[in-house]
Amino acid sequence: MRVTVEVVGEDTHEFDVDDETYADLLGRIDLSPHEVSVMVDGTPVPEDQPVAADHVRVLRLIKGG
């Protein structure tokens, strides 16, 4: 399955995924589950859940400055 990962206010990435979790997707874009919230259709999803959506939004909870 092809998945679009949108990091809100930053970049958009596309990946081919088979049996991966949302945490695996975060690892591909060098983000930690501790610093973001993963959203599917406006609802947060657990990072250890298998990817089941073709569009994922990632919201940063902490941003350095």
Short mmCIF file of N, CA, C and O in Angstrom, two decimals, residues 21-39 44-49 57-62:
data_model
loop_
_atom_site.label_atom_id
_atom_site.label_comp_id
_atom_site.label_asym_id
_atom_site.label_seq_id
_atom_site.Cartn_x
_atom_site.Cartn_y
_atom_site.Cartn_z
N THR A 21 4.11 -0.56 11.33
CA THR A 21 3.28 0.19 12.28
C THR A 21 3.47 1.68 12.02
O THR A 21 4.36 2.08 11.27
N TYR A 22 2.66 2.48 12.70
CA TYR A 22 2.81 3.93 12.57
C TYR A 22 4.15 4.38 13.15
O TYR A 22 4.76 5.32 12.65
N ALA A 23 4.66 3.69 14.17
CA ALA A 23 5.98 4.00 14.72
C ALA A 23 7.07 3.76 13.68
O ALA A 23 8.04 4.51 13.59
N ASP A 24 6.91 2.71 12.86
CA ASP A 24 7.87 2.44 11.78
C ASP A 24 7.89 3.61 10.80
O ASP A 24 8.96 4.02 10.33
N LEU A 25 6.71 4.15 10.48
CA LEU A 25 6.65 5.30 9.57
C LEU A 25 7.37 6.50 10.18
O LEU A 25 8.11 7.21 9.49
N LEU A 26 7.18 6.70 11.47
CA LEU A 26 7.85 7.82 12.14
C LEU A 26 9.36 7.65 12.08
O LEU A 26 10.10 8.61 11.87
N GLY A 27 9.82 6.43 12.24
CA GLY A 27 11.25 6.16 12.17
C GLY A 27 11.83 6.50 10.82
O GLY A 27 12.96 6.98 10.71
N ARG A 28 11.06 6.29 9.77
CA ARG A 28 11.52 6.60 8.40
C ARG A 28 11.75 8.09 8.19
O ARG A 28 12.52 8.49 7.33
N ILE A 29 11.05 8.92 8.98
CA ILE A 29 11.22 10.37 8.82
C ILE A 29 11.92 10.98 10.04
O ILE A 29 11.84 12.17 10.29
N ASP A 30 12.61 10.13 10.79
CA ASP A 30 13.43 10.55 11.94
C ASP A 30 12.66 11.32 13.00
O ASP A 30 13.13 12.32 13.52
N LEU A 31 11.45 10.85 13.31
CA LEU A 31 10.67 11.43 14.39
C LEU A 31 10.40 10.36 15.45
O LEU A 31 10.25 9.19 15.13
N SER A 32 10.34 10.79 16.69
CA SER A 32 10.07 9.88 17.80
C SER A 32 8.59 9.93 18.15
O SER A 32 7.99 11.02 18.14
N PRO A 33 8.00 8.80 18.52
CA PRO A 33 6.59 8.81 18.96
C PRO A 33 6.37 9.69 20.18
O PRO A 33 5.25 10.09 20.46
N HIS A 34 7.46 10.03 20.90
CA HIS A 34 7.33 10.86 22.10
C HIS A 34 7.18 12.34 21.77
O HIS A 34 6.80 13.13 22.63
N GLU A 35 7.49 12.73 20.52
CA GLU A 35 7.42 14.16 20.17
C GLU A 35 6.29 14.49 19.20
O GLU A 35 6.13 15.64 18.83
N VAL A 36 5.50 13.49 18.81
CA VAL A 36 4.44 13.73 17.83
C VAL A 36 3.16 12.97 18.21
O VAL A 36 3.18 12.08 19.05
N SER A 37 2.10 13.33 17.53
CA SER A 37 0.84 12.59 17.59
C SER A 37 0.49 12.20 16.17
O SER A 37 0.55 13.03 15.26
N VAL A 38 0.15 10.93 15.98
CA VAL A 38 -0.20 10.42 14.66
C VAL A 38 -1.72 10.44 14.53
O VAL A 38 -2.43 9.90 15.38
N MET A 39 -2.21 11.07 13.46
CA MET A 39 -3.65 11.24 13.26
C MET A 39 -4.10 10.57 11.96
O MET A 39 -3.43 10.73 10.94
N PRO A 44 -6.47 10.48 16.79
CA PRO A 44 -5.16 9.92 17.12
C PRO A 44 -5.18 8.40 17.08
O PRO A 44 -6.18 7.77 17.44
N VAL A 45 -4.08 7.82 16.61
CA VAL A 45 -3.96 6.37 16.57
C VAL A 45 -2.71 5.95 17.35
O VAL A 45 -1.73 6.70 17.39
N PRO A 46 -2.74 4.78 17.98
CA PRO A 46 -1.55 4.29 18.69
C PRO A 46 -0.42 4.02 17.71
O PRO A 46 -0.64 3.48 16.63
N GLU A 47 0.80 4.38 18.11
CA GLU A 47 1.94 4.21 17.22
C GLU A 47 2.27 2.74 16.96
O GLU A 47 2.87 2.41 15.96
N ASP A 48 1.84 1.84 17.87
CA ASP A 48 2.14 0.42 17.67
C ASP A 48 1.09 -0.30 16.83
O ASP A 48 1.20 -1.50 16.58
N GLN A 49 0.10 0.42 16.36
CA GLN A 49 -0.96 -0.16 15.51
C GLN A 49 -0.44 -0.30 14.08
O GLN A 49 0.28 0.56 13.58
N ARG A 57 -1.54 12.08 9.11
CA ARG A 57 -1.05 13.43 9.49
C ARG A 57 -0.27 13.28 10.79
O ARG A 57 -0.73 12.60 11.71
N VAL A 58 0.87 13.92 10.85
CA VAL A 58 1.71 13.88 12.03
C VAL A 58 1.80 15.29 12.59
O VAL A 58 2.18 16.23 11.89
N LEU A 59 1.41 15.44 13.86
CA LEU A 59 1.46 16.73 14.54
C LEU A 59 2.59 16.73 15.55
O LEU A 59 2.63 15.89 16.43
N ARG A 60 3.51 17.69 15.39
CA ARG A 60 4.59 17.82 16.37
C ARG A 60 4.03 18.40 17.66
O ARG A 60 3.32 19.40 17.66
N LEU A 61 4.39 17.76 18.77
CA LEU A 61 3.96 18.24 20.08
C LEU A 61 5.02 19.14 20.69
O LEU A 61 4.70 20.01 21.49
N ILE A 62 6.27 18.93 20.30
CA ILE A 62 7.39 19.71 20.81
C ILE A 62 8.20 20.22 19.63
O ILE A 62 8.50 19.46 18.73
#
